[in-house]
mmCIF file of C-alpha atoms in Angstrom:
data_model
loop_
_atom_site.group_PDB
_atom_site.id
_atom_site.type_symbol
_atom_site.label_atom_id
_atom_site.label_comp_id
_atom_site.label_asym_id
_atom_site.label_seq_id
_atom_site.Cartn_x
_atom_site.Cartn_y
_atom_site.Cartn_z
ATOM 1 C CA UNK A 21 330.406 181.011 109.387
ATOM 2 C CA UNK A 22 329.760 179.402 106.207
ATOM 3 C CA UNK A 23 328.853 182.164 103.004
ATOM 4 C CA UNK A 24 327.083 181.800 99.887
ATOM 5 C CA UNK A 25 325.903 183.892 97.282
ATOM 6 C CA UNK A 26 322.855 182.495 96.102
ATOM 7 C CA UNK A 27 321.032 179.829 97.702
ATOM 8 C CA UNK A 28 322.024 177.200 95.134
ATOM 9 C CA UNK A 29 324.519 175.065 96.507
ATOM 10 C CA UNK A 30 324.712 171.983 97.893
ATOM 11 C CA UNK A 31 326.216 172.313 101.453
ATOM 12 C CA UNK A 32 323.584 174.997 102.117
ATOM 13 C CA UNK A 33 321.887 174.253 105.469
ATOM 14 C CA UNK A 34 318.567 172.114 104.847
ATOM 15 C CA UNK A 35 316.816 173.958 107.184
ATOM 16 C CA UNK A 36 317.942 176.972 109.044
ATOM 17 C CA UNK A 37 316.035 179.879 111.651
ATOM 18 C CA UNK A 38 316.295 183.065 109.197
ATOM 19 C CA UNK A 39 316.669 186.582 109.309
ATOM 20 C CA UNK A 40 316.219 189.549 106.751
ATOM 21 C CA UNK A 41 317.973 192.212 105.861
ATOM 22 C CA UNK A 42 320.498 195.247 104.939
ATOM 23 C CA UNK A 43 322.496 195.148 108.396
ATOM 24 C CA UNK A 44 324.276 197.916 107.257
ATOM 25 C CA UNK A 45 326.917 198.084 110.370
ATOM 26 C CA UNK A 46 325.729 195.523 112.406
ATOM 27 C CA UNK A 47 324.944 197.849 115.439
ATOM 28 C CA UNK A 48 323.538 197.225 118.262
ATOM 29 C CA UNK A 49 319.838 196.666 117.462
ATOM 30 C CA UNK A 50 321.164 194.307 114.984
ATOM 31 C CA UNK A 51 323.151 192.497 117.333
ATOM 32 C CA UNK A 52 320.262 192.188 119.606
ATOM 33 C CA UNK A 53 318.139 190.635 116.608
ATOM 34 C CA UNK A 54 320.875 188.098 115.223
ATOM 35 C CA UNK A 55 321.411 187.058 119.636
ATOM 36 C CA UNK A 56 317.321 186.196 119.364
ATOM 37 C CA UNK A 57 318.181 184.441 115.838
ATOM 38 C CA UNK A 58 321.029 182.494 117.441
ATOM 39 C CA UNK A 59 318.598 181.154 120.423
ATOM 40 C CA UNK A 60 315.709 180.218 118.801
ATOM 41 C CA UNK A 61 318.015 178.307 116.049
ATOM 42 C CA UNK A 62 319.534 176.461 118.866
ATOM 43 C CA UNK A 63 316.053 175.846 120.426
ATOM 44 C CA UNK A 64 315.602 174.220 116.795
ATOM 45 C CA UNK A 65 318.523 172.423 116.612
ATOM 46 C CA UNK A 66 318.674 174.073 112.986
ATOM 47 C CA UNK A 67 321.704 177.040 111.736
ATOM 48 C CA UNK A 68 321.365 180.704 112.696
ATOM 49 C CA UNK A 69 321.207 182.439 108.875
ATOM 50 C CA UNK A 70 321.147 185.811 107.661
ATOM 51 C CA UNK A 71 319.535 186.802 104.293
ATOM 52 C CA UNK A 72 321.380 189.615 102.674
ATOM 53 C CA UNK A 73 321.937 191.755 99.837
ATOM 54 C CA UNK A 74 324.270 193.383 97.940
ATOM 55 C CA UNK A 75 323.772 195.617 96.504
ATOM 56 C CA UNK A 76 321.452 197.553 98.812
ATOM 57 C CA UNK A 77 317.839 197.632 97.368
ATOM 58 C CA UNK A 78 318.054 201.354 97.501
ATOM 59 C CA UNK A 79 321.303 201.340 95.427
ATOM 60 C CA UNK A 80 319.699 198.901 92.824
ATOM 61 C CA UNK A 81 316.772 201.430 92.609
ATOM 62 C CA UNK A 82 318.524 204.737 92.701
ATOM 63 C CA UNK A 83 321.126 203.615 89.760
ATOM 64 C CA UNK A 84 317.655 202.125 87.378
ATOM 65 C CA UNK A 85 316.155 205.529 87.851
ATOM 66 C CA UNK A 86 318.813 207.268 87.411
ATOM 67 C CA UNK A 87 318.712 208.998 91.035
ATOM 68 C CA UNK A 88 322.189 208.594 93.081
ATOM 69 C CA UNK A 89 320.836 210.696 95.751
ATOM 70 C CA UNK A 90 318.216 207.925 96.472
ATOM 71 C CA UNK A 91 321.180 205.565 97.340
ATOM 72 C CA UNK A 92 321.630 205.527 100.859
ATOM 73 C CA UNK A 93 325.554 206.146 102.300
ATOM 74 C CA UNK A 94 327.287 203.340 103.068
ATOM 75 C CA UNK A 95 328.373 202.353 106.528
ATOM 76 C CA UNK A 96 330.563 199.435 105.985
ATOM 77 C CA UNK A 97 331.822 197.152 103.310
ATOM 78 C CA UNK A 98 330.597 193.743 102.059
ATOM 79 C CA UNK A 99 333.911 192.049 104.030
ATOM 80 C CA UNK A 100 332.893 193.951 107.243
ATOM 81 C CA UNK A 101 329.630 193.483 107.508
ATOM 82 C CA UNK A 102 330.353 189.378 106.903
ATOM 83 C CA UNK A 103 333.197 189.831 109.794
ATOM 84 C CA UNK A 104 330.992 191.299 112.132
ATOM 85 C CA UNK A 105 327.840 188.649 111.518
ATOM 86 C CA UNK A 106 330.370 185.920 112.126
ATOM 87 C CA UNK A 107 331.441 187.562 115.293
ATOM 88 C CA UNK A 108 327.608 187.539 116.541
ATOM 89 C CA UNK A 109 327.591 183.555 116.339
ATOM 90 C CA UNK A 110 325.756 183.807 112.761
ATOM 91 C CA UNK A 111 326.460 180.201 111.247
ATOM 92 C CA UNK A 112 325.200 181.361 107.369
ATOM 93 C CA UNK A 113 325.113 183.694 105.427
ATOM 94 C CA UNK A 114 323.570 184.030 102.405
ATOM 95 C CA UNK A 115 324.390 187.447 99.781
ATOM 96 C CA UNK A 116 321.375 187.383 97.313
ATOM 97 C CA UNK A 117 322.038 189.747 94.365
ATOM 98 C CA UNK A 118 319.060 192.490 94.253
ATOM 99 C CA UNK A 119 318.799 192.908 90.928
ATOM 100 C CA UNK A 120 315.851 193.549 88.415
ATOM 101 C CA UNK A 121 314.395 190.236 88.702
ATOM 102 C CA UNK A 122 314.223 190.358 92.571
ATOM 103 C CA UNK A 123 312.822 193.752 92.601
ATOM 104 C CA UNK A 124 310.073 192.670 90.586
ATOM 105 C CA UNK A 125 309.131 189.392 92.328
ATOM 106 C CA UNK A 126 305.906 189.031 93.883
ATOM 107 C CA UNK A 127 305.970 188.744 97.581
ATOM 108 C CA UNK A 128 304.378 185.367 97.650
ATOM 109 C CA UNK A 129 306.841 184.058 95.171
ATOM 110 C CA UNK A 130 309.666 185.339 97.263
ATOM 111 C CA UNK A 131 308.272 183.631 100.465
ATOM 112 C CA UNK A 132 307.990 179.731 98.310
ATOM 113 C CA UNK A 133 311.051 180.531 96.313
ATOM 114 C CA UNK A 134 313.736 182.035 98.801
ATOM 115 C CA UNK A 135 312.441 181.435 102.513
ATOM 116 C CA UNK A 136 310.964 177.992 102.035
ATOM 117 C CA UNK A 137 312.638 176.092 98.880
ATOM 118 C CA UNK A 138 315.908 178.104 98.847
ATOM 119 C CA UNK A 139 316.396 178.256 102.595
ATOM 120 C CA UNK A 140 314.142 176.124 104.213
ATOM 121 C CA UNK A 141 313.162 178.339 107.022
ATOM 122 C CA UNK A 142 311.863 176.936 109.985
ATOM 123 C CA UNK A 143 311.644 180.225 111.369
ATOM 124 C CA UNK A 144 312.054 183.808 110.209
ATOM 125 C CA UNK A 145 312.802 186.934 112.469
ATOM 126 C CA UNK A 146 312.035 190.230 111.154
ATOM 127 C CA UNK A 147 312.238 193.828 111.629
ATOM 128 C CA UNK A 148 309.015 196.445 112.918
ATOM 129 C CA UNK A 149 309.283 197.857 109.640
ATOM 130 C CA UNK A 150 310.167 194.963 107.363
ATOM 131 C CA UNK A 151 308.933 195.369 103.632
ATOM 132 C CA UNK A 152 309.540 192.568 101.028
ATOM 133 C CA UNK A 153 308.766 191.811 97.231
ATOM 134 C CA UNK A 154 307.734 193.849 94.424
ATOM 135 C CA UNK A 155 306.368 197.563 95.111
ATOM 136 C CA UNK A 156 307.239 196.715 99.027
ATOM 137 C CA UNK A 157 303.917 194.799 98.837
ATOM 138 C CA UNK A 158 304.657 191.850 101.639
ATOM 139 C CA UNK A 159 304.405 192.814 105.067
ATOM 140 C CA UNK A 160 304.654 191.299 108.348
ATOM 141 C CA UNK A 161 300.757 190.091 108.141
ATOM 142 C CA UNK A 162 301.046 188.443 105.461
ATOM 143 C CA UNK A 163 304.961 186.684 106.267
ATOM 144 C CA UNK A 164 303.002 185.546 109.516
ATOM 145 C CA UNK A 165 299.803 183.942 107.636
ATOM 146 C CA UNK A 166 302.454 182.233 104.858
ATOM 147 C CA UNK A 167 303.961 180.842 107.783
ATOM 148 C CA UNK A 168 301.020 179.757 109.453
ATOM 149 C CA UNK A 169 300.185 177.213 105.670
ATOM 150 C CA UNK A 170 303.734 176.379 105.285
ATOM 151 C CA UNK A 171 305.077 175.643 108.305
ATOM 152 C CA UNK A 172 307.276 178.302 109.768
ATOM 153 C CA UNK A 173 307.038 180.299 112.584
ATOM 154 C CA UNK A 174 307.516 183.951 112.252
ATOM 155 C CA UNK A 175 308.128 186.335 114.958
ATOM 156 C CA UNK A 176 308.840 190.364 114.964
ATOM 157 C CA UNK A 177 311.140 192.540 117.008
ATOM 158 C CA UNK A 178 310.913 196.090 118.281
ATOM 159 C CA UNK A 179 312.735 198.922 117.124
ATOM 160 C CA UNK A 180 315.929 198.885 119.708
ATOM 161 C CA UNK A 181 317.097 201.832 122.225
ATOM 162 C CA UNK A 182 319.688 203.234 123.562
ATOM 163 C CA UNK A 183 318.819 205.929 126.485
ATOM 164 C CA UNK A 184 315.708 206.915 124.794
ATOM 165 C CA UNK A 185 317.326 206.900 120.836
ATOM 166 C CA UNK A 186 316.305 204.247 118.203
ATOM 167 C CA UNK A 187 319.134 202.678 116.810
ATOM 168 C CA UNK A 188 319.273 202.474 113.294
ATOM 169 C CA UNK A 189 321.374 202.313 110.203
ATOM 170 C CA UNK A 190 319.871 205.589 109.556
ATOM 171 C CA UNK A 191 321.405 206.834 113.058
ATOM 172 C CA UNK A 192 324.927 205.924 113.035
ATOM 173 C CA UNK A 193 324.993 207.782 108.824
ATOM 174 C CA UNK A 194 324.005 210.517 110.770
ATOM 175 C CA UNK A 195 326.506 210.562 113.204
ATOM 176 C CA UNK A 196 329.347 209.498 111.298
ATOM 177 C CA UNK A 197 328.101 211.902 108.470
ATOM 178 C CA UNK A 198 328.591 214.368 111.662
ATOM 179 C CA UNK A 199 331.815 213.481 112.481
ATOM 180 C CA UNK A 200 330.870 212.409 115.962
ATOM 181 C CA UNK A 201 332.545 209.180 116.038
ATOM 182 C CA UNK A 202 331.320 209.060 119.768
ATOM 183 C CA UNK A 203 327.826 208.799 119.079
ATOM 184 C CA UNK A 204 328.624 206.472 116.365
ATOM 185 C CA UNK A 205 330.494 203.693 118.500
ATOM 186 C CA UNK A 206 327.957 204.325 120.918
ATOM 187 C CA UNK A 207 325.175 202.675 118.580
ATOM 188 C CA UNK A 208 327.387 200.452 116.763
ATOM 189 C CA UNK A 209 328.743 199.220 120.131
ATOM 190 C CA UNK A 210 332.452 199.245 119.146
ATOM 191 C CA UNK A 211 334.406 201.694 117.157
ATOM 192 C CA UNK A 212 333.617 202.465 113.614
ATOM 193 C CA UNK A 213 335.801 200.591 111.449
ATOM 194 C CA UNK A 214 336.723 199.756 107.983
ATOM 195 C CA UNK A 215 338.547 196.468 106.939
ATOM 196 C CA UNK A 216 340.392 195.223 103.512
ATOM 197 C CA UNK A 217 343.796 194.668 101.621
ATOM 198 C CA UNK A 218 346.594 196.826 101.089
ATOM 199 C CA UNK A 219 346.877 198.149 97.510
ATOM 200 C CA UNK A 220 349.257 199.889 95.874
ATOM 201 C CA UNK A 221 348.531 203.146 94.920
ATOM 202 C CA UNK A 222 351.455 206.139 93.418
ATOM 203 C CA UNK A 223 353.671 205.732 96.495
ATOM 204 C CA UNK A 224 353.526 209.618 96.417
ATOM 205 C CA UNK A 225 353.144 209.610 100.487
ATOM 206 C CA UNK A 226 356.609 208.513 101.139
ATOM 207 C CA UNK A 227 357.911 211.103 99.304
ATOM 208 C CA UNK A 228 356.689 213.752 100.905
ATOM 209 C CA UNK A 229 358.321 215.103 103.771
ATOM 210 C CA UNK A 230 361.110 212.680 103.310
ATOM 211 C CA UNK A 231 364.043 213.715 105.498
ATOM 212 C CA UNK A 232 366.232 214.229 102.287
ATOM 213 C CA UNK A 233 365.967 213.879 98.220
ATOM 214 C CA UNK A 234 365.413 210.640 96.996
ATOM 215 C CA UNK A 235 364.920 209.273 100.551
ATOM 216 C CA UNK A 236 361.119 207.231 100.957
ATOM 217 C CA UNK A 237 360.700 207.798 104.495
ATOM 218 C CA UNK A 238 358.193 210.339 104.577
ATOM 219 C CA UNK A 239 354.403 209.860 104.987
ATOM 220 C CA UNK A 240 353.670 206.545 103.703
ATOM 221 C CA UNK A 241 350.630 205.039 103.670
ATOM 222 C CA UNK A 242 348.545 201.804 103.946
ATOM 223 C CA UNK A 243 345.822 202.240 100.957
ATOM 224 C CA UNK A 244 342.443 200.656 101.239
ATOM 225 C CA UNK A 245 339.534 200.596 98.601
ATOM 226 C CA UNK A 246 335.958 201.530 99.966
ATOM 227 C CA UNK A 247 333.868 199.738 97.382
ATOM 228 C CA UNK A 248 331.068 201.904 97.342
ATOM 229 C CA UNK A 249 330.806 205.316 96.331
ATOM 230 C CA UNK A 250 329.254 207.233 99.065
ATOM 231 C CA UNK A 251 330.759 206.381 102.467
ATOM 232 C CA UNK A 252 328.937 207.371 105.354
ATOM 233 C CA UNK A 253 332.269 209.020 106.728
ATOM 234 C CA UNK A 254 334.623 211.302 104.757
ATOM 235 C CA UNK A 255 337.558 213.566 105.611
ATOM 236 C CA UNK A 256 340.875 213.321 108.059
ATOM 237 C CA UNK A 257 340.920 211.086 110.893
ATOM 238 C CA UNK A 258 342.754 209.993 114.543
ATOM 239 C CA UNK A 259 342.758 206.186 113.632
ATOM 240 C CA UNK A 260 344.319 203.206 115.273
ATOM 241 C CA UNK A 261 345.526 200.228 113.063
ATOM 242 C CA UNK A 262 345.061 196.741 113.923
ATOM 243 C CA UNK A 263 346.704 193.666 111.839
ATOM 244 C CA UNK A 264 350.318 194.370 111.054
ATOM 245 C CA UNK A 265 352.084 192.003 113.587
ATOM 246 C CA UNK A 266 351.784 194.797 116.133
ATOM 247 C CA UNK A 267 350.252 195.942 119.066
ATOM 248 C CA UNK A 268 347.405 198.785 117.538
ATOM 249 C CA UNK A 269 349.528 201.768 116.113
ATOM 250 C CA UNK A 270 348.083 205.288 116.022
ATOM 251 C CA UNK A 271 347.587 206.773 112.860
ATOM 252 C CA UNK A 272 345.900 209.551 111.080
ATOM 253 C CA UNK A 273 343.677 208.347 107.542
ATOM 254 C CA UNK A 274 342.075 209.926 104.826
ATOM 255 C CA UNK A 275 338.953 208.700 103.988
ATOM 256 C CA UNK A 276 337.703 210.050 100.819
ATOM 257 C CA UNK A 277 338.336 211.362 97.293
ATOM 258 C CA UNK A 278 341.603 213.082 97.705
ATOM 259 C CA UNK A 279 340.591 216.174 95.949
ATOM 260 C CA UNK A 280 344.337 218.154 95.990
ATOM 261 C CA UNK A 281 345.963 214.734 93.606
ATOM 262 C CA UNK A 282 345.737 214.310 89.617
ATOM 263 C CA UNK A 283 342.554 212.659 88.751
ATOM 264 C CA UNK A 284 344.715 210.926 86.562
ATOM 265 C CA UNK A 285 346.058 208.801 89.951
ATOM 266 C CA UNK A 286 346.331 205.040 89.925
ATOM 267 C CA UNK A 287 342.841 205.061 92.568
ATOM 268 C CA UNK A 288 341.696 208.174 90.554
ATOM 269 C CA UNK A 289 337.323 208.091 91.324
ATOM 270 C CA UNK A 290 337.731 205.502 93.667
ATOM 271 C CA UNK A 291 336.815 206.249 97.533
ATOM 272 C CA UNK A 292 339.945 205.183 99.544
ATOM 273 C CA UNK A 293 341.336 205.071 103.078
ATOM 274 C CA UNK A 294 345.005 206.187 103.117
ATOM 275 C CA UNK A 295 346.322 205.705 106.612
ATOM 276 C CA UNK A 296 349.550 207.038 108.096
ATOM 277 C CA UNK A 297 351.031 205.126 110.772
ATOM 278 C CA UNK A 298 352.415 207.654 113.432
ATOM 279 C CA UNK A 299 355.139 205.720 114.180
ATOM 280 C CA UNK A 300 356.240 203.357 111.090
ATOM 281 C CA UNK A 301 357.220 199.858 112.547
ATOM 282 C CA UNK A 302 360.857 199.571 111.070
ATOM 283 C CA UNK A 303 360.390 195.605 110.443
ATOM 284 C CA UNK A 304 357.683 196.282 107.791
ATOM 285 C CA UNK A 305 360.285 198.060 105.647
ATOM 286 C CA UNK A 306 358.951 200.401 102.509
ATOM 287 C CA UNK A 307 357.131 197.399 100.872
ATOM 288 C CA UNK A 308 355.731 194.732 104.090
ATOM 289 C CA UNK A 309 352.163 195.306 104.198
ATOM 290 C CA UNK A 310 351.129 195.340 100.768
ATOM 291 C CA UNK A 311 348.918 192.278 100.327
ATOM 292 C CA UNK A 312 347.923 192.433 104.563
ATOM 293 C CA UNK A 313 344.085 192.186 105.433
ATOM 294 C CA UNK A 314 344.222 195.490 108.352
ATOM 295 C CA UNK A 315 341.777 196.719 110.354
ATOM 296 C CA UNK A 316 341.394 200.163 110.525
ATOM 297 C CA UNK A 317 339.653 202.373 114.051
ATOM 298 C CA UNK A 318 338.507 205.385 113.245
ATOM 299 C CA UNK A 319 338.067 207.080 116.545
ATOM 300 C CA UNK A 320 338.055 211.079 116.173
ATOM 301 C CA UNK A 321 337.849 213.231 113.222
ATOM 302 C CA UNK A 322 340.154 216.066 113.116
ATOM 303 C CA UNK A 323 338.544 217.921 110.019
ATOM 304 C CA UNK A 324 336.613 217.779 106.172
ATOM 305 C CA UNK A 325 339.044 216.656 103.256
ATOM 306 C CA UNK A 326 340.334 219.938 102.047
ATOM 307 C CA UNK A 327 342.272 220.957 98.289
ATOM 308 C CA UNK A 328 345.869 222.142 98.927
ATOM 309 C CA UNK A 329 347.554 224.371 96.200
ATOM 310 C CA UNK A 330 350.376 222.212 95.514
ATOM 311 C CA UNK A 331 352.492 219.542 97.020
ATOM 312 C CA UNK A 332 354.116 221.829 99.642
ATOM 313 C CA UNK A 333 350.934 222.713 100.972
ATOM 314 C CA UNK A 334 349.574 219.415 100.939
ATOM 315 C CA UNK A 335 353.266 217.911 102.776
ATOM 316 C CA UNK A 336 352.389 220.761 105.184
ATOM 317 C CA UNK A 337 349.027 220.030 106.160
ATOM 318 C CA UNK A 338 349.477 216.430 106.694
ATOM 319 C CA UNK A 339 352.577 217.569 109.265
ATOM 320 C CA UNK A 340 350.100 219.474 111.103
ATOM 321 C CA UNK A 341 347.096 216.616 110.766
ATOM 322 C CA UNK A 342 349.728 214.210 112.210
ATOM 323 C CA UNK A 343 350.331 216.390 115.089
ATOM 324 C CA UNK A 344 346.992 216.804 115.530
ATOM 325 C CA UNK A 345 346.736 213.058 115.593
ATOM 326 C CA UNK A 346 349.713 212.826 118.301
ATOM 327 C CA UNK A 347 348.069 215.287 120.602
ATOM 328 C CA UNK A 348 344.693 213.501 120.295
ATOM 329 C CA UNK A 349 346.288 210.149 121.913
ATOM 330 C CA UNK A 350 348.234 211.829 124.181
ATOM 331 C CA UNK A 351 344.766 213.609 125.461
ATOM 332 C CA UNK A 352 343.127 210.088 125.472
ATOM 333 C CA UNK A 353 346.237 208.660 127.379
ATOM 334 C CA UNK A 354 346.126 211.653 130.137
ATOM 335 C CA UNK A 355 344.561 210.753 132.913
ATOM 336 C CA UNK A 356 341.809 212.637 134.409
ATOM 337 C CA UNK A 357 341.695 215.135 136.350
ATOM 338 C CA UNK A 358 339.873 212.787 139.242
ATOM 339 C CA UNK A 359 342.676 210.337 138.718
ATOM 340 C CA UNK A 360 345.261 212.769 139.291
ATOM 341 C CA UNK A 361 343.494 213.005 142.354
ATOM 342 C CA UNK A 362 343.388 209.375 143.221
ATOM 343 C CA UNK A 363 346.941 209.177 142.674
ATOM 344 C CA UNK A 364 347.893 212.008 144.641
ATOM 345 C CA UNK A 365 346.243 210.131 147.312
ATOM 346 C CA UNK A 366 347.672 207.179 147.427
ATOM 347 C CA UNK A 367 351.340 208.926 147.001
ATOM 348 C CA UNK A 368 350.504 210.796 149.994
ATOM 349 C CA UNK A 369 349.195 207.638 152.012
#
């Protein structure tokens, strides 16, 4: 998949089948939309692209009137939401900066500027409730009749559902902001997940609960930034960790602020995910995955960030979140109670 930010470059596709939007997550009603997009562009014989934005229109807004509650909470970073339009079969993708200059463009200007001049749409797939242009004046009526003088077609798609529930950006916040993860990788269609590089951070972890002074084999972790602010998740999670020259290794992760450490800290204010592999693989040594691009499954939260008094409280709680952890994946290792059953049978036969 080929990504731009802007529209001014010169290996942009000529002509492309288009799509608008936050995708937030890329669940499931999304991919439904972007499996249309990829059809009709083949149909074409033009590129499947996605228009997108960063930052969110609702961040933009809430930050220039001074209202952080209006920003929405973020599902998934920039990097993830790019990974998981390439793995629909998007071809382009094209991050448009919402700033004050987009917000206050009319809508007819954005449909000759952007869709037809910038992009050259041929056709443009859209959302039941898709707004565009200043003061949210362009609607789907008017997209269509533009499209009908310049020579795209335009087409609309219907809220998606999953047994009887609308999925939404709006309804995966809500269940990750629940801690059901379930209901979350129900309407995302996979597990929620975060992505990104390895930073340093005060390589406190590995000091504590090392087996002996001075030793660094305690809880180390694998830090990675959340660029935005509000995360749709927060607290302590049962996580599985993908891209370390492994097989997946179980983990638990912080997602959050880290309330009980010196504001002071190296990622002080910054919204991390510190992950713990269970099992350290010896081969990475104290310093191998620094630098690594890991994937990070976060499959069943075990409880709300919480302030320790000290480091001996904090050393202690993480003991007892990693055993947590352990008994979680030996619970979704167990077989069932009906294949207990099975087994019995076929020991017996």
């Amino acid at each position: 998949m080929k990504i731009f930010r802007g529209f001014h470059h010169p290996d942009i596709a000529r002509a492309c089948a288009l799509t608008i939007g936050n995708f937030d997550g890329v669940h499931r009603g999304h991919q439904a939309m972007l499996a249309l997009l990829n059809s009709e562009a083949a149909h074409r014989g033009v590129d499947s692209c996605v228009l997108t934005f960063e930052p969110h229109p609702r961040d933009y807004f809430a930050g220039a009137l001074r209202k952080p509650d209006l920003a929405p909470a973020r599902i998934g970073t920039l990097r993830d939401k790019l990974t998981e339009l390439q793995r629909c079969g998007v071809q382009q993708a094209v991050v448009l900066p919402f700033d004050a200059r987009l917000a206050a463009q009319p809508p007819q200007a954005f449909i000759d500027d952007v869709l037809v001049r910038g992009l050259g749409a041929r056709y443009v797939l859209v959302g039941d409730d898709f707004r565009f242009g200043a003061q949210r004046a362009g609607d789907y009526t008017m997209l269509d009749s533009a499209g009908q003088h310049l020579g795209f077609d335009v087409a609309r798609m219907n809220s998606y559902e999953v047994h009887g529930l609308r999925v939404s950006s709006s309804a995966v916040r809500d269940a990750l902001q629940r801690g059901d993860m379930a209901a979350a990788a129900g309407l995302l269609g996979r597990p929620y997940t975060i992505s990104g590089h390895v930073v340093h951070g005060r390589k406190l972890g590995r000091a504590l609960g090392a087996s002996n002074a001075g030793a660094d084999d305690g809880f180390r972790t694998l830090n990675l930034r959340f660029a935005h602010w509000k995360p749709a998740a927060s607290g302590i999670f049962a996580v599985l960790v993908h891209g370390l020259g492994h097989a997946p290794l179980p983990g638990v992760a912080n997602l959050g602020v880290r309330p009980s450490l010196d504001p002071a800290d190296v990622n002080g204010g910054r919204v991390l995910l510190e992950t713990h592999c269970l099992d350290w693989p010896a081969d990475l040594g104290p310093e191998g995955a620094y630098g690594k691009i890991i994937r990070v499954e976060l499959l069943h939260k075990l409880h709300d960030e919480l302030k320790y008094d000290g480091l001996d409280a904090l050393t202690a709680g993480i003991a007892k979140d990693c055993a947590d952890a352990r008994a979680y994946f030996a619970s979704a290792h167990a077989p069932s109670d009906t294949e207990t059953r099975r087994q019995t049978t076929r020991d017996r036969i």
